[in-house]
Amino acid sequence: MSEQKAKKKDVTITINEAWCKGCVICVELCPESVLEMRSGKAKVAHLDQCSACMLCELRCPDFAIVVVDNSKVDQSSE
Amino acid sequence: MFNYDQYLRLNKFPLIWCSGCGDGIVLKSMLRAIHKLGINKDEMCMVSGIGCSSRLTGYVDFNTLHTTHGRALTFATGIKMANPKLHVVVVTGDGDATAIGGNHYIHAARRNIDITVILFNNFIYGMTGGQVSPTTPKGKRASTAPYGNFENAFNISGLAQAAGASYVARATVYNAVQLEKYIQRAIEKKGFSLVEVLSPCPTAYGRRNREGTPVDMILHQKENSIPVSKAESMTPEELEGKIITGVLVDTERPECRTEYQRLIDHLKEEK
């Protein structure tokens, strides 16, 4: 598990490396180039660019990416 | 973020499907649709046959049934007739539903029984080694068609439409949001509902046909999708090789289990 916190936007992206099969779908279809491939697995490279569009989570066929928009989590819990 | 874990058997993970297989994207869309409908897990029954897509029932925490090849719809019909309160969803592939189970498929649609079919169309028999399926497009290669397929392909959605289904929609894994919407509507709909999903198979189909990486295959879906409203004004030549997406049928027809209940009630009154 690799976890990184955003500096500009409060987004947390978690990638489950044990489930990631390295299909590159998330990396190629991310509109903000947040992710990249390292040793055959997806990794978060530029978290500050993430706009929390959720497309990587939506299209990951292996349930390996979880994107949490922390600002929305805070709102919903209020 | 969506909490998929609540509907999954996590001890069965990771998924068996190949890297870049679209089936996982369909599974996620199904779970989001079921969650939006607020269906209790115990009221959901998922039935599958044999094939890559049919492995899906092993991963979901509903009432599930993994049946014999092509017979998912027959088991599902029995379940719906015996317990009409259940939401019955059949998960099947192009070979399972339209070759081995082709007869059951058209008759389930004809009866218009309240079953939702999510049909994963990957144009090939992926699990058994890439043989030609009834939906392999003309000219495409498979392990049993090394010089290209010379047969005509089935139009799966057209078949359900002609046989009398209440709801028919076609979607791609590229547009997973649209797919989720169609699955939601299909489960809600009373009667036989089909969602045909085009799911890329990079291993058995893409590799043989030089369709590139999983990303290339998904982007191919994006570039070649035509909404059904736009397709109506296009010629068959213009539509060659295109994917017509959207709701093809959404109509009201007498539903099989309801008609059966009406008959039972009627006969009881006569006594």
Short mmCIF file of C-alpha atoms in Angstrom, two decimals:
data_model
loop_
_atom_site.label_atom_id
_atom_site.label_comp_id
_atom_site.label_asym_id
_atom_site.label_seq_id
_atom_site.Cartn_x
_atom_site.Cartn_y
_atom_site.Cartn_z
CA MET A 1 0.00 0.00 0.00
CA SER A 2 1.32 3.41 -0.93
CA GLU A 3 -0.41 6.46 0.42
CA GLN A 4 0.25 10.11 -0.24
CA LYS A 5 -1.47 13.29 0.88
CA ALA A 6 -2.03 16.23 -1.47
CA LYS A 7 -0.58 19.61 -0.70
CA LYS A 8 -2.90 21.89 -2.68
CA LYS A 9 -6.10 19.84 -2.73
CA ASP A 10 -6.94 17.60 0.10
CA VAL A 11 -7.05 14.31 -1.82
CA THR A 12 -5.79 10.94 -0.69
CA ILE A 13 -5.02 8.30 -3.32
CA THR A 14 -4.41 4.76 -2.13
CA ILE A 15 -3.08 2.12 -4.50
CA ASN A 16 -3.28 -1.51 -3.48
CA GLU A 17 -0.14 -2.91 -5.10
CA ALA A 18 -1.10 -6.49 -4.37
CA TRP A 19 -4.20 -6.11 -6.58
CA CYS A 20 -2.73 -3.81 -9.28
CA LYS A 21 -1.93 -5.77 -12.45
CA GLY A 22 -0.18 -2.90 -14.20
CA CYS A 23 -2.66 -2.50 -17.08
CA VAL A 24 -1.77 1.23 -17.28
CA ILE A 25 -5.43 2.26 -17.82
CA CYS A 26 -5.37 4.66 -14.83
CA VAL A 27 -2.05 6.22 -15.84
CA GLU A 28 -2.99 6.81 -19.50
CA LEU A 29 -6.56 7.99 -18.91
CA CYS A 30 -5.80 10.39 -16.04
CA PRO A 31 -6.47 13.90 -17.45
CA GLU A 32 -4.01 15.50 -15.03
CA SER A 33 -1.07 13.04 -15.34
CA VAL A 34 -1.10 12.33 -11.62
CA LEU A 35 -0.06 8.70 -11.88
CA GLU A 36 2.87 6.89 -13.42
CA MET A 37 4.21 3.35 -13.74
CA ARG A 38 7.06 2.16 -11.54
CA SER A 39 8.21 -1.48 -11.53
CA GLY A 40 5.04 -2.57 -13.32
CA LYS A 41 2.66 -1.00 -10.81
CA ALA A 42 0.76 2.28 -10.77
CA LYS A 43 2.19 4.89 -8.46
CA VAL A 44 1.11 8.39 -7.40
CA ALA A 45 3.68 10.79 -8.87
CA HIS A 46 2.09 14.26 -8.91
CA LEU A 47 -0.62 14.33 -6.30
CA ASP A 48 -0.68 18.16 -6.33
CA GLN A 49 -2.16 18.01 -9.86
CA CYS A 50 -5.08 15.80 -8.86
CA SER A 51 -8.52 17.33 -9.46
CA ALA A 52 -10.36 14.44 -7.75
CA CYS A 53 -12.25 13.60 -10.98
CA MET A 54 -12.29 9.93 -9.85
CA LEU A 55 -11.74 8.59 -13.39
CA CYS A 56 -8.86 6.36 -12.27
CA GLU A 57 -10.95 4.81 -9.50
CA LEU A 58 -13.90 4.44 -11.89
CA ARG A 59 -11.88 2.63 -14.58
CA CYS A 60 -9.47 0.54 -12.50
CA PRO A 61 -10.64 -3.02 -13.30
CA ASP A 62 -8.94 -4.48 -10.23
CA PHE A 63 -10.37 -2.34 -7.40
CA ALA A 64 -6.79 -1.25 -6.72
CA ILE A 65 -7.27 2.55 -6.59
CA VAL A 66 -9.22 4.45 -3.96
CA VAL A 67 -9.45 8.23 -4.27
CA VAL A 68 -10.77 10.14 -1.28
CA ASP A 69 -11.67 13.79 -1.68
CA ASN A 70 -11.23 14.79 1.95
CA SER A 71 -13.16 18.06 1.56
CA LYS A 72 -16.26 16.09 0.55
CA VAL A 73 -15.77 13.58 3.36
CA ASP A 74 -15.74 16.45 5.86
CA GLN A 75 -18.94 17.96 4.42
CA SER A 76 -20.86 14.71 4.47
CA SER A 77 -19.94 13.99 8.09
CA GLU A 78 -21.23 17.37 9.30
CA MET B 1 -14.74 7.22 -3.35
CA PHE B 2 -17.28 4.43 -3.31
CA ASN B 3 -17.12 1.68 -0.72
CA TYR B 4 -17.16 -1.46 -2.89
CA ASP B 5 -15.98 -3.64 -0.02
CA GLN B 6 -19.48 -3.90 1.49
CA TYR B 7 -20.57 -5.98 -1.55
CA LEU B 8 -17.42 -8.05 -2.08
CA ARG B 9 -16.00 -11.34 -0.86
CA LEU B 10 -12.59 -9.88 -0.22
CA ASN B 11 -11.01 -13.23 0.63
CA LYS B 12 -11.40 -14.17 -3.08
CA PHE B 13 -9.31 -11.21 -4.26
CA PRO B 14 -7.28 -10.36 -6.36
CA LEU B 15 -9.54 -10.91 -9.38
CA ILE B 16 -8.71 -13.78 -11.71
CA TRP B 17 -9.16 -11.67 -14.84
CA CYS B 18 -6.17 -10.71 -17.01
CA SER B 19 -4.43 -7.37 -16.81
CA GLY B 20 -6.54 -4.80 -18.67
CA CYS B 21 -9.67 -6.96 -18.90
CA GLY B 22 -12.79 -4.80 -18.87
CA ASP B 23 -14.85 -7.17 -16.73
CA GLY B 24 -13.75 -5.54 -13.46
CA ILE B 25 -15.02 -2.17 -14.67
CA VAL B 26 -18.44 -3.74 -15.35
CA LEU B 27 -18.45 -5.35 -11.90
CA LYS B 28 -17.80 -1.98 -10.28
CA SER B 29 -20.57 -0.33 -12.31
CA MET B 30 -22.98 -3.08 -11.26
CA LEU B 31 -22.18 -2.60 -7.59
CA ARG B 32 -22.67 1.16 -7.79
CA ALA B 33 -26.02 0.66 -9.58
CA ILE B 34 -27.21 -1.85 -6.95
CA HIS B 35 -26.13 0.51 -4.17
CA LYS B 36 -28.05 3.42 -5.73
CA LEU B 37 -31.18 1.29 -5.88
CA GLY B 38 -30.77 0.52 -2.19
CA ILE B 39 -31.35 -3.19 -2.68
CA ASN B 40 -30.73 -5.35 0.38
CA LYS B 41 -27.98 -7.93 -0.23
CA ASP B 42 -30.31 -10.77 0.74
CA GLU B 43 -32.85 -9.71 -1.90
CA MET B 44 -30.30 -9.89 -4.69
CA CYS B 45 -29.59 -13.13 -6.54
CA MET B 46 -26.81 -13.25 -9.09
CA VAL B 47 -26.61 -16.17 -11.50
CA SER B 48 -23.82 -16.91 -13.97
CA GLY B 49 -22.89 -19.59 -16.47
CA ILE B 50 -19.38 -20.47 -17.61
CA GLY B 51 -16.73 -18.17 -18.99
CA CYS B 52 -14.50 -15.29 -17.90
CA SER B 53 -17.39 -12.98 -17.04
CA SER B 54 -19.23 -15.75 -15.21
CA ARG B 55 -16.48 -15.86 -12.60
CA LEU B 56 -17.96 -12.61 -11.32
CA THR B 57 -20.47 -14.31 -9.02
CA GLY B 58 -17.62 -15.66 -6.90
CA TYR B 59 -16.57 -12.14 -5.91
CA VAL B 60 -19.89 -10.63 -4.84
CA ASP B 61 -21.54 -11.02 -1.47
CA PHE B 62 -25.10 -11.68 -2.66
CA ASN B 63 -27.03 -14.91 -3.11
CA THR B 64 -24.99 -16.33 -5.98
CA LEU B 65 -25.20 -19.29 -8.30
CA HIS B 66 -22.42 -20.37 -10.68
CA THR B 67 -24.15 -22.79 -13.05
CA THR B 68 -23.36 -24.92 -16.09
CA HIS B 69 -22.40 -23.56 -19.49
CA GLY B 70 -25.18 -21.60 -21.18
CA ARG B 71 -27.76 -22.46 -18.53
CA ALA B 72 -27.60 -19.36 -16.32
CA LEU B 73 -30.94 -18.14 -17.69
CA THR B 74 -32.69 -21.44 -17.01
CA PHE B 75 -31.60 -21.45 -13.36
CA ALA B 76 -32.54 -17.77 -13.13
CA THR B 77 -35.99 -18.48 -14.59
CA GLY B 78 -36.56 -21.14 -11.94
CA ILE B 79 -35.46 -18.78 -9.16
CA LYS B 80 -37.72 -15.99 -10.36
CA MET B 81 -40.75 -18.30 -10.74
CA ALA B 82 -40.24 -19.77 -7.25
CA ASN B 83 -39.35 -16.53 -5.46
CA PRO B 84 -40.54 -13.45 -7.38
CA LYS B 85 -39.44 -11.12 -4.57
CA LEU B 86 -35.78 -11.62 -5.47
CA HIS B 87 -33.98 -9.31 -7.87
CA VAL B 88 -32.47 -11.82 -10.28
CA VAL B 89 -29.42 -10.67 -12.25
CA VAL B 90 -27.72 -12.93 -14.78
CA VAL B 91 -24.07 -12.37 -15.58
CA THR B 92 -23.07 -13.99 -18.83
CA GLY B 93 -20.78 -13.68 -21.83
CA ASP B 94 -21.34 -13.61 -25.57
CA GLY B 95 -20.53 -17.30 -26.01
CA ASP B 96 -22.39 -18.45 -22.90
CA ALA B 97 -25.59 -16.55 -23.75
CA THR B 98 -25.81 -16.71 -27.53
CA ALA B 99 -24.04 -19.94 -28.52
CA ILE B 100 -24.38 -22.63 -25.85
CA GLY B 101 -27.33 -20.85 -24.22
CA GLY B 102 -28.76 -19.24 -27.35
CA ASN B 103 -32.08 -21.04 -27.11
CA HIS B 104 -32.61 -20.09 -23.47
CA TYR B 105 -31.68 -16.53 -24.28
CA ILE B 106 -34.34 -15.98 -26.92
CA HIS B 107 -37.01 -17.77 -24.89
CA ALA B 108 -36.29 -15.81 -21.71
CA ALA B 109 -36.71 -12.65 -23.79
CA ARG B 110 -39.87 -14.02 -25.42
CA ARG B 111 -41.42 -14.81 -22.01
CA ASN B 112 -40.36 -11.36 -20.86
CA ILE B 113 -39.53 -12.76 -17.43
CA ASP B 114 -38.33 -10.18 -14.91
CA ILE B 115 -34.62 -10.98 -15.10
CA THR B 116 -31.78 -8.53 -15.71
CA VAL B 117 -29.04 -9.81 -17.99
CA ILE B 118 -25.64 -8.15 -17.98
CA LEU B 119 -23.98 -9.56 -21.07
CA PHE B 120 -20.23 -9.09 -21.35
CA ASN B 121 -19.44 -9.04 -25.06
CA ASN B 122 -15.70 -9.47 -25.67
CA PHE B 123 -16.11 -11.02 -29.17
CA ILE B 124 -14.31 -14.24 -28.26
CA TYR B 125 -14.09 -17.25 -25.94
CA GLY B 126 -11.39 -15.83 -23.69
CA MET B 127 -11.10 -18.47 -20.99
CA THR B 128 -10.82 -21.52 -23.24
CA GLY B 129 -8.16 -20.16 -25.57
CA GLY B 130 -9.62 -17.57 -27.94
CA GLN B 131 -12.01 -19.54 -30.14
CA VAL B 132 -14.50 -17.82 -32.48
CA SER B 133 -17.73 -16.82 -30.73
CA PRO B 134 -21.06 -15.88 -32.34
CA THR B 135 -20.13 -12.20 -31.98
CA THR B 136 -16.60 -12.32 -33.41
CA PRO B 137 -16.72 -9.69 -36.17
CA LYS B 138 -16.18 -10.81 -39.76
CA GLY B 139 -12.51 -10.86 -40.71
CA LYS B 140 -11.22 -10.89 -37.13
CA ARG B 141 -8.78 -13.58 -36.03
CA ALA B 142 -9.28 -16.19 -33.37
CA SER B 143 -7.48 -19.42 -32.48
CA THR B 144 -10.05 -21.31 -34.60
CA ALA B 145 -9.96 -18.66 -37.34
CA PRO B 146 -6.27 -18.10 -38.00
CA TYR B 147 -7.02 -16.55 -41.43
CA GLY B 148 -9.89 -14.42 -40.15
CA ASN B 149 -13.51 -15.23 -39.33
CA PHE B 150 -15.64 -15.73 -42.46
CA GLU B 151 -18.99 -16.00 -40.65
CA ASN B 152 -21.51 -13.25 -39.97
CA ALA B 153 -21.74 -12.08 -36.34
CA PHE B 154 -24.79 -11.97 -34.11
CA ASN B 155 -26.30 -8.64 -33.11
CA ILE B 156 -27.00 -9.60 -29.47
CA SER B 157 -29.12 -6.57 -28.61
CA GLY B 158 -31.09 -6.87 -31.84
CA LEU B 159 -31.81 -10.50 -31.00
CA ALA B 160 -33.26 -9.62 -27.57
CA GLN B 161 -35.25 -6.80 -29.11
CA ALA B 162 -36.74 -9.08 -31.78
CA ALA B 163 -37.54 -11.79 -29.24
CA GLY B 164 -39.54 -9.37 -27.08
CA ALA B 165 -37.38 -7.92 -24.29
CA SER B 166 -38.74 -4.94 -22.32
CA TYR B 167 -35.44 -3.13 -21.99
CA VAL B 168 -32.32 -3.32 -24.14
CA ALA B 169 -29.25 -1.07 -23.85
CA ARG B 170 -25.69 -1.20 -25.12
CA ALA B 171 -22.74 0.42 -23.37
CA THR B 172 -18.94 0.34 -23.25
CA VAL B 173 -16.56 0.08 -20.32
CA TYR B 174 -15.00 3.37 -21.47
CA ASN B 175 -18.20 5.14 -20.45
CA ALA B 176 -18.62 3.49 -17.05
CA VAL B 177 -20.97 6.20 -15.76
CA GLN B 178 -23.43 5.59 -18.59
CA LEU B 179 -23.06 1.85 -18.06
CA GLU B 180 -23.97 2.22 -14.38
CA LYS B 181 -27.09 4.23 -15.33
CA TYR B 182 -28.25 1.55 -17.78
CA ILE B 183 -27.69 -1.27 -15.28
CA GLN B 184 -29.67 0.66 -12.67
CA ARG B 185 -32.57 1.14 -15.08
CA ALA B 186 -32.39 -2.50 -16.22
CA ILE B 187 -32.71 -3.80 -12.65
CA GLU B 188 -35.59 -1.42 -11.96
CA LYS B 189 -37.41 -2.42 -15.12
CA LYS B 190 -40.12 -5.05 -14.83
CA GLY B 191 -39.55 -7.64 -17.55
CA PHE B 192 -36.56 -9.04 -19.43
CA SER B 193 -33.81 -6.42 -19.42
CA LEU B 194 -30.54 -6.69 -21.27
CA VAL B 195 -27.45 -4.53 -20.94
CA GLU B 196 -24.88 -5.53 -23.53
CA VAL B 197 -21.47 -4.29 -22.42
CA LEU B 198 -18.52 -4.23 -24.76
CA SER B 199 -15.65 -5.39 -22.59
CA PRO B 200 -12.16 -5.50 -24.12
CA CYS B 201 -10.24 -8.79 -24.01
CA PRO B 202 -6.60 -7.81 -24.55
CA THR B 203 -5.24 -11.33 -24.06
CA ALA B 204 -7.30 -13.59 -26.32
CA TYR B 205 -8.81 -11.09 -28.77
CA GLY B 206 -6.69 -7.93 -28.78
CA ARG B 207 -3.38 -9.72 -29.14
CA ARG B 208 -4.51 -11.84 -32.09
CA ASN B 209 -6.04 -8.86 -33.87
CA ARG B 210 -3.22 -6.42 -33.13
CA GLU B 211 -5.54 -4.06 -31.31
CA GLY B 212 -2.77 -2.87 -29.03
CA THR B 213 -2.70 -2.34 -25.30
CA PRO B 214 -5.77 -2.37 -22.99
CA VAL B 215 -5.65 1.44 -23.16
CA ASP B 216 -5.74 1.35 -26.98
CA MET B 217 -8.74 -0.99 -26.85
CA ILE B 218 -10.64 1.24 -24.44
CA LEU B 219 -9.86 4.37 -26.48
CA HIS B 220 -11.03 2.50 -29.60
CA GLN B 221 -14.42 2.19 -27.89
CA LYS B 222 -14.45 5.92 -27.22
CA GLU B 223 -13.58 6.83 -30.80
CA ASN B 224 -16.06 4.44 -32.41
CA SER B 225 -19.11 4.85 -30.19
CA ILE B 226 -22.15 6.43 -31.82
CA PRO B 227 -25.21 7.35 -29.73
CA VAL B 228 -28.36 5.61 -30.92
CA SER B 229 -30.06 8.94 -31.71
CA LYS B 230 -27.25 9.90 -34.08
CA ALA B 231 -27.04 6.42 -35.62
CA GLU B 232 -30.65 6.65 -36.82
CA SER B 233 -29.69 9.21 -39.45
CA MET B 234 -26.60 7.31 -40.61
CA THR B 235 -26.30 4.79 -43.46
CA PRO B 236 -25.27 1.15 -42.86
CA GLU B 237 -21.98 1.91 -44.66
CA GLU B 238 -21.25 4.78 -42.27
CA LEU B 239 -22.07 2.55 -39.29
CA GLU B 240 -19.68 -0.20 -40.39
CA GLY B 241 -17.37 -1.01 -37.48
CA LYS B 242 -19.10 1.48 -35.19
CA ILE B 243 -20.57 0.74 -31.76
CA ILE B 244 -24.13 2.00 -31.37
CA THR B 245 -24.56 2.83 -27.69
CA GLY B 246 -27.64 3.87 -25.78
CA VAL B 247 -31.09 2.60 -24.87
CA LEU B 248 -32.40 0.58 -27.81
CA VAL B 249 -35.67 -0.59 -26.25
CA ASP B 250 -37.62 0.66 -23.22
CA THR B 251 -41.19 -0.54 -23.44
CA GLU B 252 -43.98 -2.08 -21.36
CA ARG B 253 -44.99 -5.67 -22.08
CA PRO B 254 -46.81 -8.27 -19.93
CA GLU B 255 -44.27 -9.89 -17.60
CA CYS B 256 -44.09 -13.69 -17.25
CA ARG B 257 -44.18 -14.10 -13.43
CA THR B 258 -46.96 -11.51 -13.04
CA GLU B 259 -49.10 -13.29 -15.65
CA TYR B 260 -48.45 -16.61 -13.91
CA GLN B 261 -49.57 -15.13 -10.57
CA ARG B 262 -52.68 -13.73 -12.21
CA LEU B 263 -53.54 -17.21 -13.49
CA ILE B 264 -53.00 -18.75 -10.03
CA ASP B 265 -55.21 -16.12 -8.40
CA HIS B 266 -57.88 -16.57 -11.05
CA LEU B 267 -57.99 -20.35 -10.61
CA LYS B 268 -58.17 -19.97 -6.80
CA GLU B 269 -61.15 -17.65 -7.15
CA GLU B 270 -62.98 -20.16 -9.33
CA LYS B 271 -62.80 -22.87 -6.68
#
